[in-house]
Each structure stands twice: as structure tokens, then as C-alpha cells.
Amino acid sequence: MTAEPLALRIDGVSKAYPNRGLALAPTTIEVRRGEFVSLVGPSGCGKSTLLGMAAGLLAPDSGTVEAMGQRVGGPGRERAIVFQDAALMPWLNVRHNVEYGLRAQRVPKAERRTRVAEALEMVHLDRVADRHPHELSGGMRQRVAIARALVLRPEILLMDEPFSALDAQTRTVLQDELQRIWLETRPAVVFVTHNLMEAAFLSDTVYLLSAGPGRIVRRYEVTVPRPREESDPRLVDIRQDMLDRLRSEVNAAAGRGDPDLAPADALAA
Amino acid sequence: MTTNTADGGAPGAAGASRAARGARRVAMLAVRKLWFIALILVVWWLVTALGLVPAYKLPSPGDVLGALENAIRERELLGALWDTLLRLVTGWAIGVACAVALGLLTGAVPFLEDGIRPVLAGLQAVPTIAFLPLAILWFGFNATAVLVITAFGTFKPMALATYGAIHQVPPTLKMAGRAMGARGLFYQRTLVLPAIVPSLVTGLKLSWSFAWRSLMAAEIIVSGTTGLGGVLELGREINAIDIVMAVILIILVVGILFEQLVFARLERWVNRRWGLVGAR
Ligand SMILES: Nc1ncnc2c1ncn2[C@@H]1O[C@H](COP(=O)(O)OP(=O)(O)OP(=O)(O)O)[C@@H](O)[C@H]1O
Ligand SMILES: [Mg+2]
């Protein structure tokens, strides 16, 4: 086997939904421990599907997923997931939302308290701990969702477009925070995004997926040292290259008359 | 909101004007909530005072009030009301608890729900009171049979409401819970149950009215049980339409009070806690 220990090994995994045809063609991705990996690709190419299978929330039709050397058959303690729409529990305040997973995993009360406080501090939410989700801004809610995952101290953090519902400023702030937190805690991350700059800025490795059914068309290694600046010319170059590839992907798909896809210009965001 | 206390010499005046404003607000509220009831009373009174309908078919408001007073004094109407309310709340609570428990336990397993749900939906078409003879054969011609019928009348709509609510829980919320390691009873108790509370409130109101229906029907038939239904039946036997009207009035007032004091508050609290739009 390889000398480098893997956090996540997605091996020939594919998925079809009933009456929808193939959503994701057999795909293989390896994520090293502590590596930051992004998945980008046209809408509907199966990114969320792939992440759902890595999380153990969806069963693959073919192939296997291994997390920290163990075959994945469902959710597990070494993995945590952040969804696009935060998916917080509206009846619980911020503190209890963050505490929920620890309760589910039967962590003793005293330890729960210190870990929740620590996680809230990490995302700068300690001052709104007693508020309910509807009393928070979209950016704050997304921070809660991140804190709720971090508090579980996952070795693998799965993030499905966690910033896509946010305005540009909030997004930049949270990207910086995510980079800092990742440098501090060093989980392996699989990060799904539509934003190419975001992918280049945050990642060690970016996988570009084709239009549905998704398959990997290109792999980028981003070796720019951290902490990074978005204006770094090397990142700008990588983004441009990804954009060109994606354009041709989408145009090829449009030639096939795939109705699921947006016009190519929507990707320039 | 801010009262003018700068002219420190007259705190009493400020207090008085605040009291006056408070009184005005209460009066406005009373007008808004009571005008329709007042209108009905006036029409009712006019119809009887002008002799448009004979008194043995529609007694005047005054007669009904007199009968009400009389019934409270001589026929222990308040005792009957108390017995009925107790039976109602107990039967309703049992029905609700069973329905929610069944919904949570079987809603989690498609195989169970698929089998049970059509039967429940079919039962919805059978009036609860049709089961009274069965309940009497099983439990006797007594208050237990009445209570069982009330609980069953509550259970049917509430169980369907629970299934409906479970299917409305957002999928990402369920996935988030499972991904964090919530399973089994913990998952049902801490995720599904609280998540369905807002939609359950509607079911609670609906099943409350079903509980009233089945309870009244059962009380009227199972004579000998104390309660408003018994008083209604007695009123019919002795041709005392004013007593019958008085009981109907009591049920109406209880209904309004419960709606205003219990359900409206519950709804407000849920809307605030669950952060639903339109919360006040
Ligand atoms: N539960 C489902 N049932 C049926 N089809 C589905 C389901 N979920 C996804 N699909 C289909 O599978 C394909 C891939 O969906 P998926 O959500 O994984 O795409 P995605 O890459 O995450 O898209 P986006 O970037 O828009 O989030 C799409 O064509 C979608 O319509
Ligand atoms: Mg998606």
C-alpha cells in the first residue's frame, strides 16, 4: 500500500437514482490525512451525491468508501458534514445545536460544555450562544453549522457548498476563517463549491467533474504556500484554467441538450 | 412606551393616564372580539321578543339564562360540566399520546407505515360513534366506554396528522441528525418529535374538536353517566328546550375559552420558539 495514510478512499463509486439514469459515473478519489480537497463541476453533476455517499447517508450502487481505513456503511464518528442550508434545529439555541452531536454520541456533560465553548469560540459565536437560529444572520447560521461539525473533532470534514447562500463579503470572511481553522485543527476536508476562486484559494487538490453523469475530468494540485491571498497570480491562473475547462464541459453538454445545465457564463462567478 | 416623568411632581397623573390608556386598549380588544356575539344575541332577542318563532322551539335569551341559573342551582350543572371536561381532557390526552407514539414508532419504518396508514385513513370515514356498541360490549354501559370512545375519536385524526407531520420534516435536518450519530429512540425523541411540533399543533386542534364530538354523542347514548351529554338527553326527555340551549351555550363558551386561552397561546409559543414566519 501507499506510504501516506489515507483519510478517505472513494473507490469506483457510482450512483443512479430511480428513473433518472446515472447521476455519478464510477469515481475514484483519495484524500490524504489533513488534505484539503475541493470538488467543482456543473450543477447536477453528482457532487452532493458523492458527498452523501462519503458521509454514509446514501448507499453507492457500485464501489466502496473507506474512512480512516474502515469500510463505510453509515455515518461514523470520524466524519462530520456541513450542508448548504445549515440545517440547524430551529427549536434549539446555538449552544444546544452545537451540543447535539455530542449528546447523540453520549459524551459526558462536563466534557460537552468545554468542547462546545471551544467550538463556539473558534467560529466567533460565543456571544450569541443563547440565541435561536432564526435570530441569526445567514453567515452566523453557517458558522453554527461549522461549529456543530468541528465540535465532533472529525478527522474528515465534508462540506457541501457551505458558503453558497452567502453574500460576497461574508463569504470572504468565512473562507479566511475556514482556512485558519483548518490550519489549526487539520482535518481532511472534502469541499464542494461552485466558486472556482474559492476552490483554488482553499485547496491542496481540486477535482473537476464533468457534466452529469459526473466523472473526474481533471485534477489540480495547488502548491501555493499558506496563508494565501485571493489575489495571488498563481491562484488566478489556476482559476482561469478551471474556468476554460468547465466552459467546454458545459458547452459540450449543452450540445447534447442536457436540460439540467446552466449557460456557461453562469460559471464565471 | 416612555412616560413623561420629567415633571416629577405628578407621578400619579402619569400613572392615571397610563391606566386610562390601558383601559381603552382592553375596551378596544373587547369590541373587536365580542361584536359578533353581541349581534347574534340582539338578533336572537328580537326574533323571540317579536314572537316570530314560538317559545317551545326557540326560547328567549332571558329564558335560557334563567334555565342556566336554575340548572346550575338545582341540577348540578357545574358538576356535570366538570365531569365532562375531565373526561374530555383525559380522553383527548390519551388519544393524542397514543397517536403520536404510534406515528413516531411506525413512521420510522416504511413497512409498518405502509400497512397501518391505509387502515387509519379508512377508519376516518367510519364515525367514531359507530364503535360505541362495541365499546359497551367490551367495557360495559358506563363511563369507561365513553372515555375509550373519546380517546379513539381523538386518536384517528391525530395519528394521520402525525404521519403527515413526519413527512414534512426537511430531509437535510434528518440527514444532519443521522450524520451526527443520532439513532433509534434518541433520534425520534430529540429530532423527529420536536421537528413535527409546529405541524402537530393543527392536529391537536382538529383532534380536540373530534374528541368533543365523540364524547357528546357517547354521553347522550350512555345514559346514567354524569356529564353534559346526560343533561342534554334529560332536557330532551322532559321537553325543556331552554336547558338544551343552555348546555349548547356552555359548550360554545368552553370552546371559545379553550381556543383563546390554550390553543392560541400554544400556537404563539410554538411560532416564537420554532422561529416560524408570521410569529408575533
Ligand atoms: N433524491 C434524488 N432523487 C432523484 N434524483 C436525484 C436525487 N438527488 C439528486 N438527483 C439527481 O442526480 C443528479 C446529481 O445530483 P446532485 O445533487 O448530486 O448534483 P450536484 O452536483 O450536487 O448539483 P448542484 O451543484 O446543483 O448542487 C441530478 O441530475 C439530480 O437531478
Ligand atoms: Mg449539490
XYZ file of C-alpha atoms and ligand atoms in Angstrom:
581
model
C 0.000 0.000 0.000
C 0.967 3.648 -0.186
C 3.215 5.039 2.495
C 0.966 8.011 3.018
C -2.034 7.137 5.216
C -5.376 7.938 3.623
C -8.253 9.649 5.395
C -10.818 8.857 2.741
C -10.739 6.430 -0.132
C -13.590 6.620 -2.602
C -13.122 3.702 -4.940
C -15.113 3.328 -8.160
C -18.238 4.689 -6.557
C -21.314 5.324 -8.735
C -24.959 6.117 -8.179
C -28.159 6.172 -10.209
C -31.500 7.456 -8.930
C -34.685 5.632 -9.913
C -35.927 6.833 -13.328
C -33.159 9.427 -13.556
C -30.327 7.465 -15.139
C -26.776 7.674 -13.860
C -26.128 10.616 -11.521
C -22.465 9.828 -10.897
C -20.248 7.642 -13.081
C -17.753 5.373 -11.244
C -15.419 7.799 -9.492
C -12.226 7.305 -7.527
C -10.841 9.934 -5.180
C -8.216 9.546 -2.468
C -7.892 12.095 0.299
C -4.775 12.089 2.479
C -4.988 12.852 6.189
C -5.127 16.586 6.686
C -5.565 17.261 2.983
C -7.993 19.901 1.714
C -9.790 18.653 -1.403
C -12.394 20.533 -3.415
C -14.920 19.204 -5.913
C -16.127 21.558 -8.611
C -18.370 20.833 -11.554
C -21.527 21.902 -13.329
C -24.802 21.854 -11.468
C -26.327 18.393 -11.268
C -23.112 16.509 -11.953
C -23.399 14.486 -8.745
C -21.220 16.358 -6.253
C -23.789 16.243 -3.456
C -24.471 12.631 -4.302
C -20.775 11.830 -3.953
C -20.560 13.645 -0.625
C -23.703 11.918 0.634
C -22.096 8.544 -0.075
C -18.884 9.599 1.672
C -20.983 10.651 4.665
C -22.686 7.253 4.723
C -26.107 8.842 4.168
C -26.502 7.306 0.699
C -25.577 3.808 -0.377
C -23.455 3.607 -3.545
C -24.639 1.372 -6.416
C -21.102 0.239 -7.051
C -17.703 0.709 -5.458
C -16.688 1.279 -1.858
C -15.913 4.105 0.519
C -13.276 3.727 3.224
C -12.848 6.283 6.010
C -9.696 6.046 8.159
C -9.180 2.529 6.879
C -12.688 1.329 7.754
C -15.358 0.407 5.222
C -18.173 2.971 5.383
C -21.675 1.552 5.884
C -23.326 4.568 7.517
C -22.485 7.718 9.420
C -19.421 7.469 11.655
C -17.652 9.426 14.352
C -14.591 10.125 12.255
C -16.724 12.050 9.736
C -18.830 15.202 10.011
C -20.834 17.031 7.352
C -21.887 20.646 6.761
C -24.846 21.288 4.454
C -25.528 24.227 2.196
C -28.635 25.311 4.104
C -27.089 24.903 7.588
C -29.950 22.553 8.589
C -29.927 23.731 12.201
C -32.587 22.662 14.661
C -34.858 25.687 14.977
C -36.088 24.770 18.472
C -32.590 24.664 19.966
C -30.405 27.668 20.696
C -26.907 27.952 19.239
C -25.232 26.247 22.188
C -27.619 23.300 22.146
C -27.388 22.968 18.398
C -23.631 22.639 18.673
C -24.003 20.253 21.597
C -26.447 17.955 19.813
C -23.917 15.616 18.203
C -22.041 15.224 21.480
C -25.278 14.220 23.191
C -26.017 11.752 20.412
C -22.553 10.279 20.943
C -23.020 10.162 24.718
C -20.136 12.428 25.593
C -20.236 13.243 29.352
C -21.778 16.562 30.299
C -18.686 18.333 31.635
C -16.695 17.491 28.532
C -19.604 18.586 26.346
C -19.590 22.005 27.948
C -15.892 22.670 27.377
C -15.920 21.339 23.843
C -18.970 23.407 22.879
C -17.390 26.553 24.324
C -14.205 25.839 22.423
C -16.012 25.277 19.114
C -18.118 28.416 19.520
C -15.017 30.453 20.207
C -13.344 29.059 17.119
C -16.103 30.418 14.870
C -16.538 33.619 16.953
C -20.053 32.823 18.099
C -19.551 32.738 21.862
C -21.542 35.937 22.285
C -24.685 34.665 20.550
C -24.700 31.218 22.164
C -28.144 31.723 23.688
C -29.883 32.877 20.520
C -32.094 30.702 18.371
C -31.257 30.081 14.693
C -33.970 32.438 13.408
C -32.338 35.254 15.350
C -29.082 34.855 13.416
C -27.844 36.131 10.064
C -27.167 33.650 7.272
C -23.423 33.876 7.886
C -23.862 33.194 11.593
C -26.073 30.202 10.886
C -23.434 28.770 8.600
C -20.845 29.291 11.346
C -23.070 27.344 13.734
C -23.234 24.530 11.208
C -19.437 24.540 11.006
C -19.065 24.651 14.800
C -21.530 21.759 15.073
C -19.237 19.705 12.833
C -15.958 20.859 14.418
C -17.113 20.076 17.943
C -17.129 16.396 16.982
C -13.405 16.680 16.184
C -13.782 14.810 12.908
C -10.782 13.503 11.046
C -12.784 14.006 7.854
C -14.884 17.114 7.324
C -17.372 17.010 4.431
C -18.750 20.365 3.278
C -21.471 20.727 0.636
C -21.451 24.286 -0.710
C -21.406 25.710 2.805
C -21.000 29.331 1.669
C -23.094 29.420 -1.484
C -26.098 31.118 0.116
C -23.969 33.986 1.472
C -23.107 37.410 0.107
C -19.602 38.010 -1.242
C -18.222 39.808 1.834
C -19.485 37.264 4.351
C -18.194 34.548 2.095
C -14.683 36.007 2.039
C -14.666 36.348 5.822
C -15.778 32.744 6.278
C -13.249 31.471 3.751
C -10.479 33.117 5.752
C -11.894 31.659 8.950
C -12.151 28.208 7.438
C -8.544 28.391 6.272
C -7.404 29.429 9.760
C -9.460 26.726 11.492
C -8.244 24.091 9.075
C -4.629 25.122 9.711
C -5.273 24.841 13.477
C -7.163 21.555 13.573
C -6.053 19.876 10.339
C -8.910 17.560 9.444
C -9.063 16.143 5.933
C -11.664 18.220 4.091
C -13.832 17.437 1.073
C -15.322 20.735 -0.001
C -17.977 21.095 -2.708
C -18.311 24.509 -4.333
C -19.417 26.297 -7.486
C -16.946 29.071 -6.839
C -13.685 28.351 -8.650
C -11.672 31.009 -6.813
C -12.869 29.604 -3.517
C -11.749 26.136 -4.565
C -8.302 27.342 -5.673
C -7.862 29.502 -2.576
C -8.712 26.829 -0.014
C -7.498 23.559 -1.525
C -4.442 21.380 -1.816
C -6.199 19.474 -4.575
C -9.156 20.361 -6.780
C -11.118 17.768 -8.771
C -13.049 18.984 -11.762
C -16.121 16.908 -12.599
C -17.848 16.692 -15.971
C -21.486 17.429 -16.614
C -23.869 14.688 -15.463
C -23.330 11.868 -15.098
C -20.309 13.233 -13.324
C -16.820 11.830 -13.701
C -13.455 13.390 -12.935
C -12.019 15.241 -15.936
C -9.042 16.955 -14.325
C -7.118 17.129 -11.100
C -5.298 20.307 -9.987
C -2.649 20.440 -7.284
C -2.425 23.835 -5.668
C 1.001 24.185 -4.083
C 0.838 27.882 -3.195
C 2.018 28.184 0.438
C -0.402 29.248 3.176
C -1.783 31.531 4.409
C -2.841 32.557 0.914
C -4.212 35.705 -0.667
C -7.025 35.503 -3.216
C -5.175 37.962 -5.434
C -2.168 35.624 -5.727
C -1.423 35.378 -9.501
C -0.824 31.632 -9.283
C -4.334 31.133 -7.872
C -5.782 33.426 -10.527
C -4.107 31.322 -13.231
C -5.472 28.078 -11.847
C -8.941 29.552 -11.639
C -8.744 30.687 -15.262
C -7.696 27.243 -16.406
C -10.558 25.619 -14.484
C -12.985 28.112 -15.953
C -11.901 27.315 -19.523
C -12.238 23.586 -18.890
C -15.633 23.960 -17.318
C -16.869 26.141 -20.174
C -16.014 23.497 -22.702
C -17.579 20.841 -20.445
C -20.811 22.772 -20.181
C -20.887 23.658 -23.860
C -20.333 20.033 -24.764
C -23.218 19.083 -22.504
C -25.401 21.838 -23.974
C -24.630 20.351 -27.416
C -26.062 17.095 -26.053
C -29.150 19.013 -24.973
C -28.787 18.307 -21.257
C -31.587 20.332 -19.624
C -30.055 20.286 -16.152
C -27.293 22.711 -17.009
C -26.985 26.454 -16.725
C -25.431 28.504 -19.544
C -21.657 28.614 -19.394
C -21.493 32.232 -18.340
C -23.132 31.411 -15.024
C -19.886 29.698 -14.061
C -17.791 32.843 -14.287
C -18.963 33.884 -10.784
C -43.862 53.408 25.919
C -41.909 56.210 27.634
C -43.953 58.102 30.166
C -43.153 61.666 30.953
C -41.662 61.685 34.435
C -39.686 64.899 33.939
C -42.389 66.872 35.734
C -41.546 64.845 38.815
C -44.323 66.484 40.880
C -47.106 64.366 39.404
C -46.267 60.681 39.135
C -49.893 59.952 39.980
C -51.083 61.791 36.887
C -48.766 59.779 34.644
C -49.996 56.582 36.276
C -53.605 57.601 35.800
C -53.162 58.358 32.109
C -51.391 55.045 31.639
C -54.269 53.284 33.356
C -56.715 55.139 31.131
C -54.808 54.100 28.045
C -54.731 50.518 29.289
C -58.465 50.572 29.877
C -59.029 51.946 26.393
C -56.946 49.159 24.903
C -58.887 46.494 26.768
C -62.155 48.084 25.638
C -60.996 48.110 22.008
C -59.989 44.458 22.275
C -63.349 43.570 23.799
C -65.209 45.318 20.978
C -63.106 43.591 18.352
C -63.632 40.147 19.821
C -67.226 40.421 21.039
C -69.156 42.416 18.419
C -70.335 39.344 16.539
C -71.542 37.599 19.676
C -73.431 40.780 20.646
C -75.031 40.896 17.199
C -76.235 37.292 17.480
C -77.702 37.967 20.910
C -79.561 41.024 19.641
C -81.000 39.150 16.633
C -81.941 36.221 18.828
C -83.646 38.515 21.298
C -85.510 40.371 18.544
C -86.734 37.147 16.947
C -88.161 35.875 20.242
C -89.436 39.264 21.505
C -91.359 39.847 18.263
C -92.827 36.352 18.523
C -91.522 35.236 15.112
C -90.810 31.745 16.461
C -92.850 30.014 19.173
C -91.027 29.806 22.537
C -91.164 25.977 22.673
C -88.971 25.941 19.584
C -86.701 28.860 20.417
C -86.704 30.252 23.944
C -85.590 33.841 24.502
C -82.050 34.637 25.728
C -83.539 35.570 29.079
C -85.293 32.192 29.415
C -82.082 30.346 28.564
C -80.152 32.408 31.093
C -82.807 31.627 33.681
C -82.677 27.929 32.833
C -78.910 28.085 33.058
C -79.065 29.613 36.505
C -81.702 27.127 37.565
C -79.766 24.184 36.209
C -76.625 25.306 37.955
C -78.526 25.574 41.249
C -80.782 22.518 41.078
C -79.315 20.064 38.639
C -75.644 20.357 39.490
C -74.808 21.573 36.004
C -71.361 22.682 37.129
C -70.665 19.186 38.428
C -71.751 17.757 35.070
C -69.560 20.280 33.262
C -66.620 19.304 35.429
C -67.139 15.569 34.789
C -67.384 16.172 31.066
C -64.298 18.382 30.929
C -62.289 15.883 32.937
C -63.373 13.059 30.622
C -62.668 15.219 27.590
C -59.161 16.221 28.642
C -58.272 12.693 29.784
C -59.620 11.017 26.660
C -58.029 13.591 24.407
C -54.645 13.316 26.141
C -54.695 9.511 25.907
C -55.693 9.670 22.238
C -53.002 12.229 21.422
C -50.274 10.324 23.279
C -51.164 7.026 21.573
C -51.369 8.675 18.145
C -48.030 10.462 18.411
C -46.325 7.374 19.819
C -47.719 5.205 17.038
C -46.755 7.792 14.418
C -43.182 8.054 15.666
C -42.674 4.321 16.103
C -44.181 3.244 12.793
C -43.399 6.380 10.735
C -39.732 5.417 11.037
C -40.325 2.053 9.355
C -41.907 2.308 5.868
C -43.079 -1.318 6.060
C -45.138 -0.599 9.174
C -46.478 2.728 7.960
C -47.477 1.303 4.582
C -49.547 -1.320 6.335
C -51.122 0.852 9.013
C -51.778 4.126 7.257
C -54.472 2.961 4.790
C -56.387 1.346 7.640
C -56.293 4.599 9.612
C -57.372 6.568 6.558
C -60.259 4.164 6.013
C -61.285 4.360 9.658
C -61.548 8.119 9.209
C -64.683 7.503 7.157
C -66.305 5.473 9.943
C -67.941 7.776 12.510
C -66.380 7.094 15.904
C -69.793 6.692 17.479
C -70.339 3.590 15.325
C -67.820 1.910 17.633
C -69.804 2.728 20.773
C -71.819 -0.520 20.769
C -68.542 -2.405 20.573
C -67.047 -0.344 23.395
C -70.137 -1.003 25.505
C -69.882 -4.750 24.900
C -66.208 -4.673 25.918
C -66.205 -2.190 28.787
C -69.840 -2.082 29.918
C -72.592 0.525 29.743
C -70.535 3.022 31.703
C -68.123 5.939 31.782
C -65.186 3.766 30.724
C -66.806 3.057 27.377
C -67.404 6.786 26.932
C -63.779 7.573 27.743
C -62.499 4.929 25.337
C -64.679 6.339 22.554
C -63.388 9.857 23.250
C -59.778 8.680 23.133
C -60.438 6.746 19.938
C -62.154 9.738 18.329
C -59.050 11.777 19.130
C -56.642 9.102 18.031
C -57.810 8.705 14.436
C -57.258 12.245 13.117
C -54.221 12.757 15.349
C -52.416 9.672 14.044
C -52.881 10.800 10.455
C -51.746 14.312 11.395
C -48.612 12.801 12.945
C -47.779 10.840 9.794
C -48.295 13.976 7.734
C -46.052 15.975 10.042
C -43.279 13.372 9.950
C -43.179 13.534 6.168
C -42.774 17.296 6.314
C -39.535 17.213 8.304
C -36.860 18.648 5.969
C -34.623 15.838 4.645
C -31.407 17.737 5.362
C -32.431 18.098 9.006
C -32.887 14.343 9.243
C -29.598 13.744 7.456
C -27.815 16.217 9.736
C -29.128 14.385 12.783
C -28.132 10.981 11.483
C -24.714 12.231 10.393
C -24.077 13.468 13.954
C -24.771 9.977 15.227
C -28.405 10.251 16.371
C -30.135 6.874 16.141
C -33.150 4.930 17.369
C -35.144 6.308 20.252
C -32.761 9.239 20.774
C -33.268 10.288 17.163
C -37.059 10.025 17.435
C -37.215 11.875 20.750
C -34.735 14.664 20.110
C -35.082 15.227 16.383
C -38.322 13.949 14.860
C -40.603 14.784 17.790
C -39.523 18.430 18.190
C -39.346 18.871 14.428
C -43.008 17.906 13.997
C -44.346 20.063 16.850
C -45.405 23.035 14.680
C -47.448 20.860 12.333
C -48.821 18.845 15.263
C -50.490 21.948 16.701
C -53.014 21.904 13.864
C -53.642 18.231 14.558
C -54.157 18.979 18.251
C -56.882 21.499 17.446
C -58.546 19.198 14.949
C -58.482 16.212 17.276
C -59.829 18.355 20.116
C -62.992 19.024 18.144
C -63.225 15.331 17.275
C -62.892 14.498 20.971
C -65.853 16.784 21.758
C -67.997 15.163 19.097
C -67.398 11.609 20.161
C -67.707 12.476 23.836
C -71.061 14.248 23.473
C -72.509 11.514 21.282
C -71.367 8.832 23.701
C -72.610 10.677 26.778
C -76.026 11.186 25.228
C -76.351 7.479 24.463
C -74.802 6.036 27.611
C -77.417 7.418 29.978
C -76.503 7.271 33.583
C -73.075 8.740 33.113
C -72.891 12.141 34.659
C -71.958 14.892 32.266
C -73.280 17.484 29.839
C -74.447 14.821 27.398
C -76.641 13.363 30.125
C -78.110 16.794 30.849
C -78.820 17.300 27.143
C -80.629 13.981 26.959
C -82.607 14.818 30.100
C -83.600 18.178 28.602
C -84.967 16.376 25.576
C -86.871 13.826 27.697
C -88.661 16.489 29.759
C -89.116 18.803 26.770
C -87.042 21.560 28.378
C -85.603 23.297 25.340
C -84.170 26.078 27.474
C -81.943 23.546 29.263
C -80.814 22.104 25.936
C -79.944 25.597 24.705
C -78.153 26.374 27.959
C -75.908 23.309 27.565
C -75.142 24.190 23.954
C -74.218 27.673 25.129
C -71.890 26.255 27.774
C -70.143 24.047 25.224
C -69.754 27.044 22.935
C -68.255 29.174 25.703
C -65.867 26.389 26.718
C -64.842 26.082 23.076
C -64.113 29.786 22.770
C -62.193 29.862 26.055
C -60.041 26.883 25.081
C -59.314 28.321 21.671
C -58.326 31.685 23.122
C -56.570 30.596 26.302
C -54.964 27.300 25.371
C -54.547 26.859 21.623
C -53.859 30.476 20.674
C -51.169 30.658 23.355
C -49.698 27.317 22.379
C -49.540 28.451 18.784
C -47.866 31.735 19.688
C -45.310 29.959 21.848
C -44.511 27.407 19.143
C -44.226 30.095 16.489
C -41.812 32.057 18.638
C -39.737 29.057 19.716
C -39.539 27.464 16.299
C -38.931 30.838 14.635
C -41.777 30.497 12.152
C -42.712 33.339 9.855
C -45.630 35.409 10.965
C -44.660 34.953 14.610
C -45.860 37.828 16.767
N -33.116 12.237 -4.342
C -32.978 12.271 -5.679
N -33.849 11.643 -6.481
C -33.727 11.666 -7.828
N -32.757 12.294 -8.473
C -31.850 12.960 -7.757
C -31.897 12.985 -6.317
N -30.873 13.730 -5.865
C -30.209 14.129 -6.957
N -30.778 13.684 -8.092
C -30.291 13.884 -9.471
O -28.975 13.401 -9.521
C -28.145 14.287 -10.230
C -26.987 14.730 -9.354
O -27.489 15.461 -8.243
P -26.560 16.159 -7.173
O -27.449 16.824 -6.193
O -25.596 15.176 -6.654
O -25.809 17.254 -8.072
P -24.815 18.413 -7.613
O -23.590 18.249 -8.393
O -24.696 18.459 -6.138
O -25.599 19.697 -8.126
P -25.590 21.174 -7.520
O -24.260 21.728 -7.839
O -26.687 21.856 -8.270
O -25.848 21.049 -6.065
C -29.039 15.426 -10.685
O -29.382 15.194 -12.018
C -30.239 15.357 -9.810
O -31.375 15.775 -10.526
Mg -25.318 19.831 -4.643
